[in-house]
Tab-separated table of C-alpha atoms in Angstrom:
chain	number	residue	atom	x	y	z
A	1	UNK	CA	-26.196	-185.941	-25.944
A	2	UNK	CA	-23.069	-187.782	-27.092
A	3	UNK	CA	-20.305	-187.442	-29.630
A	4	UNK	CA	-21.069	-189.110	-32.957
A	5	UNK	CA	-18.634	-191.404	-34.662
A	6	UNK	CA	-17.418	-190.161	-38.025
A	7	UNK	CA	-18.015	-193.537	-39.678
A	8	UNK	CA	-21.779	-193.059	-39.212
A	9	UNK	CA	-21.964	-189.921	-41.325
A	10	UNK	CA	-18.886	-189.690	-43.537
A	11	UNK	CA	-20.760	-190.925	-46.616
A	12	UNK	CA	-23.570	-188.366	-46.384
A	13	UNK	CA	-23.765	-185.928	-49.328
A	14	UNK	CA	-23.568	-182.972	-46.937
A	15	UNK	CA	-20.082	-183.964	-45.840
A	16	UNK	CA	-18.668	-184.811	-49.288
A	17	UNK	CA	-15.266	-183.203	-49.803
A	18	UNK	CA	-14.646	-182.602	-46.087
A	19	UNK	CA	-11.345	-183.855	-44.680
A	20	UNK	CA	-11.761	-186.437	-41.858
A	21	UNK	CA	-10.253	-184.049	-39.311
A	22	UNK	CA	-12.659	-181.271	-40.372
A	23	UNK	CA	-15.605	-183.634	-40.108
A	24	UNK	CA	-14.511	-184.729	-36.625
A	25	UNK	CA	-14.252	-181.133	-35.564
A	26	UNK	CA	-17.734	-180.404	-36.913
A	27	UNK	CA	-19.188	-183.466	-35.183
A	28	UNK	CA	-17.765	-182.320	-31.868
A	29	UNK	CA	-20.076	-179.322	-32.058
A	30	UNK	CA	-23.164	-181.454	-32.722
A	31	UNK	CA	-25.567	-182.968	-30.256
A	32	UNK	CA	-27.348	-186.203	-31.041
A	33	UNK	CA	-30.981	-185.880	-29.942
A	34	UNK	CA	-33.855	-188.410	-29.865
A	35	UNK	CA	-37.321	-187.365	-30.981
A	36	UNK	CA	-40.027	-189.822	-29.917
A	37	UNK	CA	-42.753	-190.644	-32.428
A	38	UNK	CA	-45.277	-187.811	-32.588
A	39	UNK	CA	-43.005	-185.151	-31.080
A	40	UNK	CA	-42.072	-182.027	-32.992
A	41	UNK	CA	-38.447	-181.167	-33.789
A	42	UNK	CA	-39.329	-177.551	-34.459
A	43	UNK	CA	-42.445	-175.483	-35.033
A	44	UNK	CA	-43.386	-173.185	-37.893
A	45	UNK	CA	-42.527	-169.517	-37.131
A	46	UNK	CA	-40.316	-170.514	-34.190
A	47	UNK	CA	-36.844	-168.914	-34.120
A	48	UNK	CA	-34.511	-171.001	-36.322
A	49	UNK	CA	-32.149	-171.854	-33.465
A	50	UNK	CA	-30.649	-175.051	-34.920
A	51	UNK	CA	-29.980	-176.983	-38.095
A	52	UNK	CA	-30.104	-180.758	-38.321
A	53	UNK	CA	-29.106	-183.955	-40.064
A	54	UNK	CA	-31.492	-186.882	-39.624
A	55	UNK	CA	-29.626	-190.030	-38.564
A	56	UNK	CA	-32.513	-192.388	-37.977
A	57	UNK	CA	-36.277	-192.366	-38.439
A	58	UNK	CA	-38.605	-190.242	-40.560
A	59	UNK	CA	-40.030	-186.756	-40.214
A	60	UNK	CA	-43.036	-185.082	-41.747
A	61	UNK	CA	-42.526	-181.404	-42.638
A	62	UNK	CA	-45.777	-179.481	-42.909
A	63	UNK	CA	-46.975	-175.931	-43.382
A	64	UNK	CA	-50.076	-174.571	-41.707
A	65	UNK	CA	-52.041	-171.799	-43.433
A	66	UNK	CA	-53.444	-168.815	-41.485
A	67	UNK	CA	-56.917	-170.343	-41.804
A	68	UNK	CA	-55.785	-173.675	-40.341
A	69	UNK	CA	-55.306	-175.831	-43.428
A	70	UNK	CA	-52.270	-178.116	-43.486
A	71	UNK	CA	-49.979	-179.044	-46.404
A	72	UNK	CA	-47.241	-181.694	-46.288
A	73	UNK	CA	-44.092	-180.096	-47.692
A	74	UNK	CA	-42.032	-183.293	-47.678
A	75	UNK	CA	-40.851	-186.239	-45.637
A	76	UNK	CA	-37.275	-186.273	-44.338
A	77	UNK	CA	-35.366	-189.550	-44.577
A	78	UNK	CA	-32.086	-190.522	-42.853
A	79	UNK	CA	-29.014	-188.716	-44.160
A	80	UNK	CA	-30.875	-185.546	-45.102
A	81	UNK	CA	-30.264	-182.024	-43.777
A	82	UNK	CA	-33.305	-180.170	-42.544
A	83	UNK	CA	-34.192	-177.024	-40.640
A	84	UNK	CA	-31.595	-175.014	-42.561
A	85	UNK	CA	-33.788	-171.909	-42.568
A	86	UNK	CA	-30.949	-169.798	-41.242
A	87	UNK	CA	-28.607	-170.823	-44.095
A	88	UNK	CA	-31.344	-169.678	-46.483
A	89	UNK	CA	-31.422	-166.251	-44.857
A	90	UNK	CA	-34.514	-166.743	-42.676
A	91	UNK	CA	-34.747	-166.035	-38.952
A	92	UNK	CA	-37.626	-168.486	-38.358
A	93	UNK	CA	-38.604	-171.979	-39.518
A	94	UNK	CA	-41.035	-171.827	-42.455
A	95	UNK	CA	-42.698	-175.123	-41.479
A	96	UNK	CA	-43.125	-177.645	-38.648
A	97	UNK	CA	-41.104	-180.896	-38.515
A	98	UNK	CA	-42.601	-183.826	-36.611
A	99	UNK	CA	-41.243	-187.339	-36.020
A	100	UNK	CA	-43.540	-189.931	-37.640
A	101	UNK	CA	-41.523	-192.713	-35.958
A	102	UNK	CA	-38.924	-192.589	-33.175
A	103	UNK	CA	-36.109	-190.571	-34.736
A	104	UNK	CA	-32.575	-189.353	-34.002
A	105	UNK	CA	-30.958	-186.224	-35.417
A	106	UNK	CA	-27.640	-184.440	-35.203
A	107	UNK	CA	-28.265	-180.883	-34.048
A	108	UNK	CA	-26.038	-177.839	-34.455
A	109	UNK	CA	-26.762	-174.310	-33.227
A	110	UNK	CA	-27.557	-172.034	-36.190
A	111	UNK	CA	-25.149	-169.429	-34.846
A	112	UNK	CA	-22.149	-171.536	-35.875
A	113	UNK	CA	-23.258	-171.853	-39.529
A	114	UNK	CA	-21.417	-168.732	-40.800
A	115	UNK	CA	-18.184	-169.901	-39.170
A	116	UNK	CA	-18.608	-173.476	-40.456
A	117	UNK	CA	-19.050	-172.478	-44.084
A	118	UNK	CA	-16.295	-169.883	-43.959
A	119	UNK	CA	-13.994	-172.664	-42.796
A	120	UNK	CA	-15.416	-175.485	-44.965
A	121	UNK	CA	-16.610	-174.099	-48.320
A	122	UNK	CA	-17.563	-177.653	-49.350
A	123	UNK	CA	-20.436	-177.433	-46.863
A	124	UNK	CA	-21.964	-174.463	-48.675
A	125	UNK	CA	-21.526	-176.176	-52.041
A	126	UNK	CA	-23.178	-179.376	-50.786
A	127	UNK	CA	-26.001	-177.470	-49.108
A	128	UNK	CA	-26.603	-175.525	-52.305
A	129	UNK	CA	-27.050	-178.793	-54.184
A	130	UNK	CA	-29.485	-180.055	-51.545
A	131	UNK	CA	-31.561	-176.881	-51.604
A	132	UNK	CA	-31.369	-176.820	-55.409
A	133	UNK	CA	-32.747	-180.312	-55.699
A	134	UNK	CA	-35.579	-179.410	-53.301
A	135	UNK	CA	-36.325	-176.409	-55.480
A	136	UNK	CA	-36.581	-178.706	-58.497
A	137	UNK	CA	-38.921	-180.995	-56.541
A	138	UNK	CA	-41.091	-178.037	-55.547
A	139	UNK	CA	-41.286	-176.809	-59.151
A	140	UNK	CA	-42.160	-180.306	-60.319
A	141	UNK	CA	-44.987	-180.299	-57.797
A	142	UNK	CA	-46.195	-176.884	-59.018
A	143	UNK	CA	-46.157	-178.158	-62.597
A	144	UNK	CA	-48.056	-181.318	-61.627
A	145	UNK	CA	-50.648	-179.328	-59.694
A	146	UNK	CA	-51.026	-176.938	-62.626
A	147	UNK	CA	-51.352	-179.481	-65.378
A	148	UNK	CA	-52.304	-182.913	-64.058
A	149	UNK	CA	-55.536	-184.475	-62.939
A	150	UNK	CA	-55.519	-185.633	-59.339
A	151	UNK	CA	-55.096	-189.352	-60.136
A	152	UNK	CA	-51.797	-188.698	-61.914
A	153	UNK	CA	-50.624	-186.469	-59.035
A	154	UNK	CA	-51.357	-189.191	-56.483
A	155	UNK	CA	-49.448	-191.715	-58.629
A	156	UNK	CA	-46.476	-189.313	-58.850
A	157	UNK	CA	-46.539	-188.720	-55.084
A	158	UNK	CA	-46.490	-192.467	-54.317
A	159	UNK	CA	-43.672	-193.079	-56.802
A	160	UNK	CA	-41.608	-190.308	-55.232
A	161	UNK	CA	-42.196	-191.750	-51.760
A	162	UNK	CA	-41.137	-195.161	-53.065
A	163	UNK	CA	-37.976	-193.684	-54.538
A	164	UNK	CA	-37.182	-191.755	-51.372
A	165	UNK	CA	-38.107	-194.371	-48.804
A	166	UNK	CA	-39.091	-197.543	-50.635
A	167	UNK	CA	-38.038	-200.941	-49.335
A	168	UNK	CA	-38.177	-203.883	-51.742
A	169	UNK	CA	-40.267	-206.700	-50.313
A	170	UNK	CA	-41.545	-209.854	-51.946
A	171	UNK	CA	-44.879	-208.397	-52.973
A	172	UNK	CA	-43.567	-205.033	-54.228
A	173	UNK	CA	-42.155	-201.823	-52.783
A	174	UNK	CA	-43.107	-200.909	-49.228
A	175	UNK	CA	-43.034	-197.240	-48.249
A	176	UNK	CA	-40.925	-197.544	-45.162
A	177	UNK	CA	-42.700	-195.259	-42.704
A	178	UNK	CA	-46.227	-194.685	-41.468
A	179	UNK	CA	-48.164	-192.684	-44.017
A	180	UNK	CA	-51.864	-191.991	-44.007
A	181	UNK	CA	-54.331	-191.218	-46.777
A	182	UNK	CA	-54.637	-187.770	-45.236
A	183	UNK	CA	-50.861	-187.313	-45.755
A	184	UNK	CA	-51.228	-188.231	-49.415
A	185	UNK	CA	-54.107	-185.755	-49.721
A	186	UNK	CA	-51.949	-183.007	-48.201
A	187	UNK	CA	-49.108	-183.869	-50.581
A	188	UNK	CA	-51.242	-183.631	-53.692
A	189	UNK	CA	-53.585	-180.750	-52.965
A	190	UNK	CA	-56.727	-182.806	-52.835
A	191	UNK	CA	-59.168	-184.143	-50.251
A	192	UNK	CA	-59.047	-187.254	-48.094
A	193	UNK	CA	-62.224	-188.381	-49.824
A	194	UNK	CA	-60.629	-188.222	-53.287
A	195	UNK	CA	-57.441	-189.998	-52.193
A	196	UNK	CA	-59.489	-192.755	-50.538
A	197	UNK	CA	-61.530	-193.228	-53.696
A	198	UNK	CA	-58.386	-193.440	-55.866
A	199	UNK	CA	-56.448	-195.764	-53.539
A	200	UNK	CA	-59.454	-198.052	-53.081
A	201	UNK	CA	-59.799	-198.385	-56.840
A	202	UNK	CA	-56.078	-199.130	-57.158
A	203	UNK	CA	-56.314	-201.704	-54.376
A	204	UNK	CA	-59.133	-203.449	-56.200
A	205	UNK	CA	-56.971	-203.510	-59.335
A	206	UNK	CA	-54.052	-204.951	-57.341
A	207	UNK	CA	-51.781	-201.939	-57.966
A	208	UNK	CA	-51.278	-200.984	-54.331
A	209	UNK	CA	-51.954	-202.507	-50.959
A	210	UNK	CA	-53.065	-200.397	-48.017
A	211	UNK	CA	-53.274	-201.007	-44.332
A	212	UNK	CA	-53.095	-199.034	-41.136
A	213	UNK	CA	-50.796	-196.126	-42.063
A	214	UNK	CA	-49.002	-198.345	-44.571
A	215	UNK	CA	-48.765	-198.212	-48.330
A	216	UNK	CA	-47.199	-200.887	-50.514
A	217	UNK	CA	-46.862	-200.508	-54.251
A	218	UNK	CA	-47.420	-203.892	-55.873
A	219	UNK	CA	-47.157	-202.765	-59.470
A	220	UNK	CA	-44.720	-199.810	-59.742
A	221	UNK	CA	-44.650	-200.076	-63.528
A	222	UNK	CA	-48.433	-199.706	-63.864
A	223	UNK	CA	-48.392	-196.819	-61.395
A	224	UNK	CA	-45.768	-195.131	-63.573
A	225	UNK	CA	-48.041	-195.470	-66.604
A	226	UNK	CA	-50.823	-193.770	-64.640
A	227	UNK	CA	-48.429	-191.019	-63.506
A	228	UNK	CA	-47.398	-190.423	-67.108
A	229	UNK	CA	-50.993	-190.292	-68.225
A	230	UNK	CA	-50.665	-193.262	-70.579
A	231	UNK	CA	-52.997	-195.545	-68.617
A	232	UNK	CA	-56.349	-194.699	-67.084
B	1	UNK	CA	-19.140	-158.410	-75.256
B	2	UNK	CA	-17.525	-155.822	-73.071
B	3	UNK	CA	-16.163	-155.491	-69.569
B	4	UNK	CA	-18.744	-154.348	-67.053
B	5	UNK	CA	-18.086	-151.542	-64.628
B	6	UNK	CA	-18.140	-152.607	-60.995
B	7	UNK	CA	-20.362	-149.692	-59.999
B	8	UNK	CA	-23.221	-151.240	-62.021
B	9	UNK	CA	-23.339	-154.422	-59.970
B	10	UNK	CA	-21.592	-153.868	-56.635
B	11	UNK	CA	-24.886	-153.455	-54.763
B	12	UNK	CA	-26.419	-156.721	-56.012
B	13	UNK	CA	-27.123	-159.292	-53.267
B	14	UNK	CA	-25.049	-161.896	-55.136
B	15	UNK	CA	-21.901	-159.846	-54.695
B	16	UNK	CA	-22.426	-158.852	-51.046
B	17	UNK	CA	-19.267	-159.391	-49.008
B	18	UNK	CA	-16.957	-159.537	-52.041
B	19	UNK	CA	-13.909	-157.272	-51.984
B	20	UNK	CA	-13.835	-154.747	-54.870
B	21	UNK	CA	-10.738	-156.396	-56.367
B	22	UNK	CA	-12.427	-159.815	-56.260
B	23	UNK	CA	-15.521	-158.429	-57.924
B	24	UNK	CA	-13.429	-156.827	-60.668
B	25	UNK	CA	-11.682	-160.116	-61.264
B	26	UNK	CA	-15.015	-161.917	-61.479
B	27	UNK	CA	-16.438	-159.331	-63.875
B	28	UNK	CA	-13.452	-159.759	-66.169
B	29	UNK	CA	-14.605	-163.312	-66.793
B	30	UNK	CA	-18.153	-162.255	-67.652
B	31	UNK	CA	-19.607	-161.358	-71.001
B	32	UNK	CA	-22.425	-158.866	-71.301
B	33	UNK	CA	-24.947	-160.175	-73.837
B	34	UNK	CA	-28.118	-158.618	-75.301
B	35	UNK	CA	-31.244	-160.728	-75.710
B	36	UNK	CA	-33.822	-159.116	-77.993
B	37	UNK	CA	-37.481	-159.318	-76.947
B	38	UNK	CA	-38.863	-162.782	-77.702
B	39	UNK	CA	-35.488	-164.536	-77.907
B	40	UNK	CA	-34.569	-167.362	-75.569
B	41	UNK	CA	-31.568	-167.142	-73.243
B	42	UNK	CA	-31.544	-170.909	-72.758
B	43	UNK	CA	-33.827	-173.839	-73.406
B	44	UNK	CA	-35.169	-176.494	-71.071
B	45	UNK	CA	-33.018	-179.680	-71.157
B	46	UNK	CA	-30.155	-177.873	-72.913
B	47	UNK	CA	-26.704	-178.365	-71.380
B	48	UNK	CA	-26.276	-175.834	-68.550
B	49	UNK	CA	-23.280	-174.124	-70.159
B	50	UNK	CA	-23.584	-170.725	-68.437
B	51	UNK	CA	-24.950	-168.901	-65.438
B	52	UNK	CA	-26.270	-165.356	-65.539
B	53	UNK	CA	-27.132	-162.134	-63.763
B	54	UNK	CA	-29.839	-160.024	-65.379
B	55	UNK	CA	-28.732	-156.401	-65.761
B	56	UNK	CA	-31.647	-154.972	-67.694
B	57	UNK	CA	-35.052	-156.153	-68.908
B	58	UNK	CA	-37.320	-158.997	-67.836
B	59	UNK	CA	-37.337	-162.737	-68.507
B	60	UNK	CA	-40.072	-165.332	-68.300
B	61	UNK	CA	-38.911	-168.751	-67.022
B	62	UNK	CA	-41.221	-171.571	-68.036
B	63	UNK	CA	-41.407	-175.337	-67.877
B	64	UNK	CA	-42.928	-177.437	-70.629
B	65	UNK	CA	-44.514	-180.778	-69.728
B	66	UNK	CA	-43.983	-183.901	-71.888
B	67	UNK	CA	-47.537	-183.501	-73.212
B	68	UNK	CA	-46.925	-179.898	-74.269
B	69	UNK	CA	-48.478	-177.912	-71.432
B	70	UNK	CA	-46.605	-174.846	-70.201
B	71	UNK	CA	-46.198	-173.468	-66.670
B	72	UNK	CA	-44.593	-170.118	-65.789
B	73	UNK	CA	-42.039	-170.804	-63.055
B	74	UNK	CA	-41.237	-167.139	-62.416
B	75	UNK	CA	-40.218	-163.831	-63.933
B	76	UNK	CA	-36.619	-162.651	-63.588
B	77	UNK	CA	-36.074	-158.963	-62.771
B	78	UNK	CA	-32.830	-156.935	-62.976
B	79	UNK	CA	-30.215	-157.853	-60.385
B	80	UNK	CA	-31.278	-161.495	-60.091
B	81	UNK	CA	-29.149	-164.564	-60.777
B	82	UNK	CA	-30.645	-167.156	-63.080
B	83	UNK	CA	-29.635	-170.295	-64.966
B	84	UNK	CA	-27.658	-171.562	-61.963
B	85	UNK	CA	-28.617	-175.179	-62.677
B	86	UNK	CA	-24.994	-176.239	-62.502
B	87	UNK	CA	-24.528	-174.756	-59.006
B	88	UNK	CA	-27.544	-176.828	-57.949
B	89	UNK	CA	-25.895	-180.008	-59.223
B	90	UNK	CA	-27.767	-180.311	-62.533
B	91	UNK	CA	-26.135	-180.817	-65.938
B	92	UNK	CA	-29.057	-179.289	-67.868
B	93	UNK	CA	-31.434	-176.343	-67.488
B	94	UNK	CA	-34.721	-177.413	-65.884
B	95	UNK	CA	-36.704	-174.701	-67.712
B	96	UNK	CA	-36.602	-172.235	-70.610
B	97	UNK	CA	-35.785	-168.537	-70.092
B	98	UNK	CA	-37.125	-166.060	-72.640
B	99	UNK	CA	-36.755	-162.267	-72.855
B	100	UNK	CA	-40.178	-160.586	-72.568
B	101	UNK	CA	-38.567	-157.232	-73.408
B	102	UNK	CA	-35.107	-156.368	-74.779
B	103	UNK	CA	-32.774	-157.550	-72.039
B	104	UNK	CA	-29.086	-157.614	-71.099
B	105	UNK	CA	-27.381	-160.213	-68.911
B	106	UNK	CA	-23.931	-160.906	-67.548
B	107	UNK	CA	-22.911	-164.404	-68.612
B	108	UNK	CA	-20.279	-166.672	-67.072
B	109	UNK	CA	-19.312	-170.164	-68.244
B	110	UNK	CA	-20.588	-172.769	-65.755
B	111	UNK	CA	-17.187	-174.446	-65.746
B	112	UNK	CA	-15.687	-171.612	-63.686
B	113	UNK	CA	-18.310	-171.895	-60.907
B	114	UNK	CA	-16.350	-174.400	-58.741
B	115	UNK	CA	-13.242	-172.221	-58.924
B	116	UNK	CA	-15.214	-169.028	-58.189
B	117	UNK	CA	-16.863	-170.359	-55.050
B	118	UNK	CA	-13.677	-171.982	-53.780
B	119	UNK	CA	-12.057	-168.565	-54.053
B	120	UNK	CA	-15.031	-166.461	-52.904
B	121	UNK	CA	-17.078	-168.371	-50.290
B	122	UNK	CA	-19.410	-165.345	-50.005
B	123	UNK	CA	-20.707	-166.252	-53.478
B	124	UNK	CA	-21.905	-169.653	-52.291
B	125	UNK	CA	-23.475	-168.123	-49.188
B	126	UNK	CA	-25.308	-165.479	-51.243
B	127	UNK	CA	-26.426	-168.024	-53.840
B	128	UNK	CA	-27.734	-170.272	-51.083
B	129	UNK	CA	-29.898	-167.419	-49.804
B	130	UNK	CA	-31.216	-166.757	-53.311
B	131	UNK	CA	-32.061	-170.407	-53.939
B	132	UNK	CA	-33.507	-170.665	-50.429
B	133	UNK	CA	-35.855	-167.768	-51.002
B	134	UNK	CA	-36.961	-169.309	-54.309
B	135	UNK	CA	-37.648	-172.542	-52.453
B	136	UNK	CA	-39.856	-170.623	-50.016
B	137	UNK	CA	-41.687	-169.014	-52.944
B	138	UNK	CA	-42.235	-172.412	-54.555
B	139	UNK	CA	-43.569	-173.881	-51.305
B	140	UNK	CA	-45.869	-170.888	-50.873
B	141	UNK	CA	-47.187	-171.574	-54.346
B	142	UNK	CA	-47.719	-175.266	-53.536
B	143	UNK	CA	-49.607	-174.282	-50.376
B	144	UNK	CA	-51.756	-171.782	-52.286
B	145	UNK	CA	-52.545	-174.315	-55.001
B	146	UNK	CA	-53.402	-176.911	-52.354
B	147	UNK	CA	-55.633	-174.788	-50.186
B	148	UNK	CA	-56.905	-171.710	-52.019
B	149	UNK	CA	-59.657	-171.117	-54.508
B	150	UNK	CA	-58.449	-169.766	-57.832
B	151	UNK	CA	-59.543	-166.152	-57.210
B	152	UNK	CA	-57.293	-165.904	-54.147
B	153	UNK	CA	-54.381	-167.479	-56.074
B	154	UNK	CA	-54.736	-164.918	-58.881
B	155	UNK	CA	-54.789	-162.105	-56.309
B	156	UNK	CA	-51.639	-163.506	-54.666
B	157	UNK	CA	-49.895	-163.821	-58.043
B	158	UNK	CA	-50.649	-160.196	-58.974
B	159	UNK	CA	-49.501	-158.924	-55.570
B	160	UNK	CA	-46.225	-160.840	-55.900
B	161	UNK	CA	-45.677	-159.391	-59.388
B	162	UNK	CA	-46.363	-155.925	-58.002
B	163	UNK	CA	-43.867	-156.477	-55.222
B	164	UNK	CA	-41.244	-157.856	-57.603
B	165	UNK	CA	-41.726	-155.468	-60.497
B	166	UNK	CA	-44.293	-152.885	-59.497
B	167	UNK	CA	-43.885	-149.233	-60.448
B	168	UNK	CA	-45.906	-146.632	-58.559
B	169	UNK	CA	-47.940	-144.485	-60.932
B	170	UNK	CA	-50.680	-141.989	-60.221
B	171	UNK	CA	-53.522	-144.443	-60.633
B	172	UNK	CA	-51.932	-147.355	-58.740
B	173	UNK	CA	-49.135	-149.880	-59.183
B	174	UNK	CA	-48.133	-150.791	-62.735
B	175	UNK	CA	-46.523	-154.189	-63.314
B	176	UNK	CA	-43.505	-153.046	-65.210
B	177	UNK	CA	-43.245	-155.589	-68.011
B	178	UNK	CA	-45.548	-157.133	-70.596
B	179	UNK	CA	-47.707	-159.783	-68.975
B	180	UNK	CA	-50.643	-161.555	-70.530
B	181	UNK	CA	-53.702	-163.214	-69.027
B	182	UNK	CA	-52.282	-166.494	-70.303
B	183	UNK	CA	-49.138	-165.824	-68.202
B	184	UNK	CA	-51.299	-165.309	-65.122
B	185	UNK	CA	-53.146	-168.556	-65.904
B	186	UNK	CA	-49.820	-170.414	-66.158
B	187	UNK	CA	-48.681	-168.907	-62.853
B	188	UNK	CA	-51.772	-169.985	-60.947
B	189	UNK	CA	-52.588	-173.379	-62.406
B	190	UNK	CA	-55.827	-172.368	-64.025
B	191	UNK	CA	-57.194	-171.642	-67.504
B	192	UNK	CA	-57.097	-168.486	-69.611
B	193	UNK	CA	-60.890	-168.503	-69.494
B	194	UNK	CA	-60.977	-168.415	-65.692
B	195	UNK	CA	-58.322	-165.689	-65.426
B	196	UNK	CA	-60.184	-163.575	-67.991
B	197	UNK	CA	-63.419	-163.961	-66.054
B	198	UNK	CA	-61.744	-162.959	-62.770
B	199	UNK	CA	-59.794	-160.007	-64.205
B	200	UNK	CA	-62.844	-158.699	-66.069
B	201	UNK	CA	-64.855	-158.748	-62.845
B	202	UNK	CA	-62.052	-156.933	-61.016
B	203	UNK	CA	-61.829	-154.371	-63.813
B	204	UNK	CA	-65.533	-153.686	-63.494
B	205	UNK	CA	-65.082	-153.193	-59.752
B	206	UNK	CA	-62.160	-150.817	-60.396
B	207	UNK	CA	-59.585	-153.028	-58.645
B	208	UNK	CA	-57.307	-153.539	-61.637
B	209	UNK	CA	-56.898	-152.054	-65.081
B	210	UNK	CA	-55.916	-154.186	-68.049
B	211	UNK	CA	-54.673	-153.396	-71.494
B	212	UNK	CA	-52.566	-155.015	-74.173
B	213	UNK	CA	-50.129	-157.161	-72.123
B	214	UNK	CA	-50.364	-154.685	-69.277
B	215	UNK	CA	-51.742	-155.014	-65.760
B	216	UNK	CA	-52.156	-152.140	-63.318
B	217	UNK	CA	-53.366	-152.647	-59.774
B	218	UNK	CA	-55.556	-149.705	-58.802
B	219	UNK	CA	-56.557	-150.976	-55.361
B	220	UNK	CA	-53.691	-153.056	-53.864
B	221	UNK	CA	-55.337	-153.035	-50.438
B	222	UNK	CA	-58.583	-154.552	-51.719
B	223	UNK	CA	-56.615	-157.127	-53.723
B	224	UNK	CA	-54.819	-158.099	-50.519
B	225	UNK	CA	-58.156	-158.653	-48.789
B	226	UNK	CA	-59.170	-160.975	-51.623
B	227	UNK	CA	-55.809	-162.790	-51.421
B	228	UNK	CA	-56.295	-163.298	-47.702
B	229	UNK	CA	-59.790	-164.584	-48.216
B	230	UNK	CA	-61.400	-161.817	-46.186
B	231	UNK	CA	-63.255	-160.220	-49.121
B	232	UNK	CA	-65.208	-161.922	-51.895
């Protein structure tokens, strides 16, 4: 636990429009907490005690069904808010967040949210934009699952990961955190078997390059053609 | 176009926490517009010029894919906000909204949104809860599409419609607006053929009752067992 310097976070979308003094005041109420790789930040159905901004690392957010099936909701990258269940009118977290690498987050108690937004309306406006863009993402996913064959969905999922957390390297775009074929299956509503078959075929064609929990996209343009259904 | 009486809308969730004088002021900036059955309120990709509250009727919100496939995003029932693309940071509407029966909405120009929420922070808080609950619905749908067989998804879709717009009648729960089998197909990511097969079987078993653009649920409890996967 330590106070966070304003310079680390002042450019985050969440804090846009906040005066420096207001941001300092808000940061004084935050804790900075480390989450070792593999640990959970919060659990589905647990009381939504805190809200968070990820400073470093990557998280996987996943929902478990009553009959034990798991779906990846999204990955959280640095700079993003998460765990804002309480701001959305929920008393509990709708999903589990787990660190896929060693991660650090700013943590505020949920109880101060009403006071924070009453004092800093820009926070509510910024949060609304964040939640709105997640809603668009979720609807895009519903549309893809409703209308697209699985190969196109997998291509879309990889392109979104590349956009969210892609790092340009010599051979292409590296997705910058550990991601498994099982993760991709849980992001696209298909089975590990199907994802393995698709990725192996793409590897043979030189489109992507796999590895232990690593995915690199060698030919983003060709993957885009597959996603759009214009290349088989 | 006419001024709307506060008593009509003061109990809507959007306006919770607003002082009567503030609500009156906000209503003075609204137009009340009629949308005849079958007309569109706005079109996907059109500039997001206005935001709305539905006063009367029902709307279908749908997304069209580049290759011409259609997906029902949701139905809007009286009291709900819709078309709030601009509040979510978008310049255009992400979907098309069409009146499925004669409908009436309050309409505000999007340009006044920043001023309204600066003046009435409760609006942003309430909108955040609305968008948050839609995000939960969308994630629930993603989870269902990822993990459930189509029969369970159709059962879930009908139960949600009943909850949102169900009217208790002697024989069961009537979904209170015109809804076609094609709509149900577009809500569950399956084909008209499959929905027809499922609904016909349920009709034979006395679970639901169909009709021209009408669905009545005769046995909500049995439908829930199907949705939960505990009855085949």
